Tab-separated table of C-alpha atoms in Angstrom:
chain	number	residue	atom	x	y	z
A	1	MET	CA	2.991	-7.424	-4.042
A	2	THR	CA	5.422	-4.753	-5.058
A	3	THR	CA	8.103	-4.442	-7.713
A	4	ARG	CA	10.372	-1.822	-9.213
A	5	ARG	CA	9.123	-0.258	-12.423
A	6	ASP	CA	12.450	-0.793	-14.175
A	7	GLY	CA	12.094	-4.577	-13.775
A	8	ARG	CA	15.548	-4.998	-12.183
A	9	GLU	CA	14.108	-6.860	-9.195
A	10	ARG	CA	11.658	-9.706	-8.871
A	11	PRO	CA	8.266	-8.865	-7.394
A	12	SER	CA	8.115	-9.047	-3.606
A	13	GLN	CA	5.077	-10.060	-1.578
A	14	PHE	CA	3.894	-8.448	1.638
A	15	GLN	CA	1.215	-8.721	4.281
A	16	ALA	CA	-0.170	-5.618	5.946
A	17	LEU	CA	-2.603	-5.695	8.858
A	18	VAL	CA	-4.196	-2.368	9.733
A	19	ASP	CA	-6.442	-1.639	12.701
A	20	GLU	CA	-7.789	1.848	12.030
A	21	ARG	CA	-9.881	1.890	15.195
A	22	ASN	CA	-6.849	1.282	17.436
A	23	LYS	CA	-4.503	3.122	15.052
A	24	SER	CA	-2.043	0.253	14.759
A	25	TRP	CA	-0.555	-1.884	12.005
A	26	THR	CA	1.980	-4.618	11.240
A	27	PHE	CA	3.883	-5.158	8.020
A	28	ASP	CA	5.755	-8.260	6.846
A	29	GLN	CA	7.668	-8.314	3.589
A	30	GLN	CA	8.975	-11.348	1.776
A	31	GLY	CA	12.686	-11.878	2.413
A	32	TYR	CA	12.831	-9.764	5.594
A	33	ALA	CA	12.927	-11.369	9.024
A	34	HIS	CA	11.933	-8.147	10.790
A	35	ARG	CA	8.253	-7.254	11.229
A	36	ASP	CA	7.626	-3.494	11.137
A	37	ARG	CA	4.796	-2.429	13.402
A	38	TYR	CA	3.083	0.604	14.803
A	39	GLU	CA	1.146	0.573	18.063
A	40	ASP	CA	0.398	2.944	20.931
A	41	GLY	CA	1.999	5.866	19.073
A	42	VAL	CA	5.342	4.091	18.611
A	43	LEU	CA	6.820	2.924	15.302
A	44	HIS	CA	9.003	-0.187	15.599
A	45	THR	CA	11.372	-0.817	12.676
A	46	VAL	CA	14.671	-2.586	12.153
A	47	ASP	CA	16.323	0.760	12.973
A	48	GLY	CA	14.682	0.966	16.406
A	49	SER	CA	11.604	2.591	17.900
A	50	SER	CA	10.351	6.162	17.660
A	51	GLU	CA	7.218	8.085	18.524
A	52	VAL	CA	5.275	9.305	15.485
A	53	SER	CA	1.641	9.901	14.600
A	54	PHE	CA	-0.456	7.220	12.926
A	55	ALA	CA	-0.695	9.414	9.822
A	56	ARG	CA	3.119	9.579	9.485
A	57	SER	CA	3.857	6.005	10.537
A	58	GLY	CA	3.220	4.472	7.105
A	59	THR	CA	6.172	6.156	5.449
A	60	VAL	CA	8.412	3.197	6.319
A	61	ALA	CA	5.959	0.663	4.865
A	62	SER	CA	4.193	2.400	1.992
A	63	PRO	CA	1.867	-0.525	1.166
A	64	VAL	CA	0.257	0.000	4.590
A	65	ARG	CA	-0.992	3.369	3.367
A	66	LEU	CA	-2.836	1.768	0.442
A	67	LEU	CA	-5.307	0.525	3.050
A	68	THR	CA	-5.766	4.123	4.244
A	69	PRO	CA	-5.106	6.078	1.022
A	70	GLU	CA	-6.356	9.367	2.459
A	71	LEU	CA	-3.111	9.399	4.483
A	72	LEU	CA	-0.837	9.093	1.420
A	73	LEU	CA	1.388	12.080	0.766
A	74	LEU	CA	-0.129	12.593	-2.673
A	75	TRP	CA	-2.974	14.944	-1.884
A	76	GLY	CA	-1.217	18.274	-2.333
A	77	SER	CA	1.103	20.162	-0.012
A	78	PRO	CA	3.527	19.283	1.523
A	79	ALA	CA	3.955	16.630	-1.173
A	80	SER	CA	5.276	17.458	-4.628
A	81	TYR	CA	2.318	15.780	-6.369
A	82	ALA	CA	-1.269	16.881	-6.775
A	83	PRO	CA	-4.266	15.101	-8.336
A	84	VAL	CA	-5.041	16.324	-11.845
A	85	LEU	CA	-7.430	13.721	-13.203
A	86	VAL	CA	-9.975	11.264	-11.822
A	87	GLN	CA	-11.512	8.658	-14.105
A	88	ARG	CA	-14.109	6.014	-13.373
A	89	VAL	CA	-12.948	2.601	-14.583
A	90	ARG	CA	-15.642	-0.041	-15.042
A	91	GLY	CA	-18.117	0.866	-12.350
A	92	HIS	CA	-16.609	1.205	-8.881
A	93	TRP	CA	-12.909	1.797	-9.570
A	94	LEU	CA	-11.496	5.337	-9.489
A	95	LEU	CA	-8.222	6.010	-11.286
A	96	PHE	CA	-6.420	9.041	-9.836
A	97	THR	CA	-3.584	10.592	-11.818
A	98	PHE	CA	-1.156	12.801	-9.909
A	99	GLU	CA	1.216	15.261	-11.537
A	100	HIS	CA	4.502	16.508	-10.109
A	101	GLU	CA	4.229	20.246	-9.485
A	102	LEU	CA	7.667	20.992	-10.970
A	103	ASP	CA	7.485	18.566	-13.909
A	104	PRO	CA	4.017	17.841	-15.355
A	105	ALA	CA	5.421	14.932	-17.376
A	106	GLN	CA	6.214	13.061	-14.150
A	107	ARG	CA	3.026	11.301	-13.088
A	108	THR	CA	1.890	8.621	-10.699
A	109	THR	CA	-1.446	6.829	-10.478
A	110	LEU	CA	-3.580	5.252	-7.809
A	111	VAL	CA	-6.613	2.984	-8.295
A	112	ILE	CA	-9.128	3.110	-5.437
A	113	ASP	CA	-12.179	0.898	-5.036
A	114	GLU	CA	-15.121	3.133	-4.118
A	115	ARG	CA	-16.808	0.308	-2.213
A	116	ASP	CA	-14.183	-0.039	0.529
A	117	GLY	CA	-11.912	2.985	0.022
A	118	VAL	CA	-8.785	0.851	-0.452
A	119	ALA	CA	-6.144	1.673	-3.058
A	120	TYR	CA	-5.570	-1.663	-4.780
A	121	ARG	CA	-2.956	-0.390	-7.236
A	122	SER	CA	-0.278	2.255	-6.969
A	123	TYR	CA	2.040	3.124	-9.834
A	124	GLY	CA	4.733	5.399	-8.431
A	125	VAL	CA	7.795	6.900	-10.045
A	126	ASP	CA	9.952	3.855	-9.300
A	127	GLN	CA	7.634	1.246	-7.803
A	128	VAL	CA	4.406	-0.593	-8.586
A	129	THR	CA	2.334	-1.970	-5.707
A	130	VAL	CA	-0.726	-4.197	-6.114
A	131	ILE	CA	-2.993	-5.551	-3.401
A	132	THR	CA	-4.046	-8.986	-4.607
A	133	GLU	CA	-6.152	-10.043	-1.634
A	134	LEU	CA	-7.991	-8.180	1.090
A	135	ARG	CA	-9.641	-9.739	4.099
A	136	ILE	CA	-11.374	-7.951	6.946
A	137	LEU	CA	-10.759	-9.605	10.305
A	138	GLU	CA	-13.593	-10.055	12.759
A	139	ASP	CA	-13.382	-8.036	15.998
A	140	ASP	CA	-12.749	-11.161	18.087
A	141	GLU	CA	-10.295	-12.693	15.607
A	142	SER	CA	-6.652	-12.786	16.678
A	143	MET	CA	-3.849	-11.459	14.517
A	144	PRO	CA	-2.694	-14.015	11.964
A	145	PRO	CA	0.803	-15.454	12.361
A	146	ARG	CA	3.685	-14.247	10.246
A	147	PRO	CA	2.897	-15.172	6.657
A	148	ARG	CA	4.571	-17.829	4.579
A	149	PHE	CA	4.720	-16.374	1.100
A	150	PRO	CA	4.102	-18.791	-1.779
A	151	ARG	CA	6.458	-18.703	-4.724
A	152	LEU	CA	5.245	-16.241	-7.359
A	153	GLN	CA	4.543	-17.919	-10.658
A	154	GLU	CA	3.523	-14.793	-12.562
A	155	TRP	CA	2.452	-11.193	-12.109
A	156	PRO	CA	-1.215	-11.101	-11.054
A	157	ARG	CA	-3.876	-10.287	-13.622
A	158	LEU	CA	-5.073	-6.757	-13.178
A	159	GLU	CA	-8.816	-6.894	-13.647
A	160	TYR	CA	-11.177	-4.001	-13.056
């Protein structure tokens, strides 16, 4: 799920399916009828289709990149942020703190699980994103249908 840090919007749920081997993904967000997707080098969004690399394709659906955090634009140039601190949190969680190169007081964080390499939490300048469930599909398993998002009762507990 994702929400704005200022609390002006209710949290929104999403489903992201990433196939790193075939370099493709789909992204569904609660409240949007359109399904963003990337396959065969083409990004399909509500604005149309365009050819882009897999590494750049996640910019339209940032939660997709939490599943492949090494492709986030936070790891130095050309981004404006750079990692300044890494802390281990209760065993297998790594908390990365990134600092804006022009304003050290402006920071973002990312929590990555060492076991699977997925970023389960991202606290950006204006948005918080949390992956609440992760499931790895079997090779012969077909893509799940478009999700039906349950009504959110409360913000998920953030346990490390």
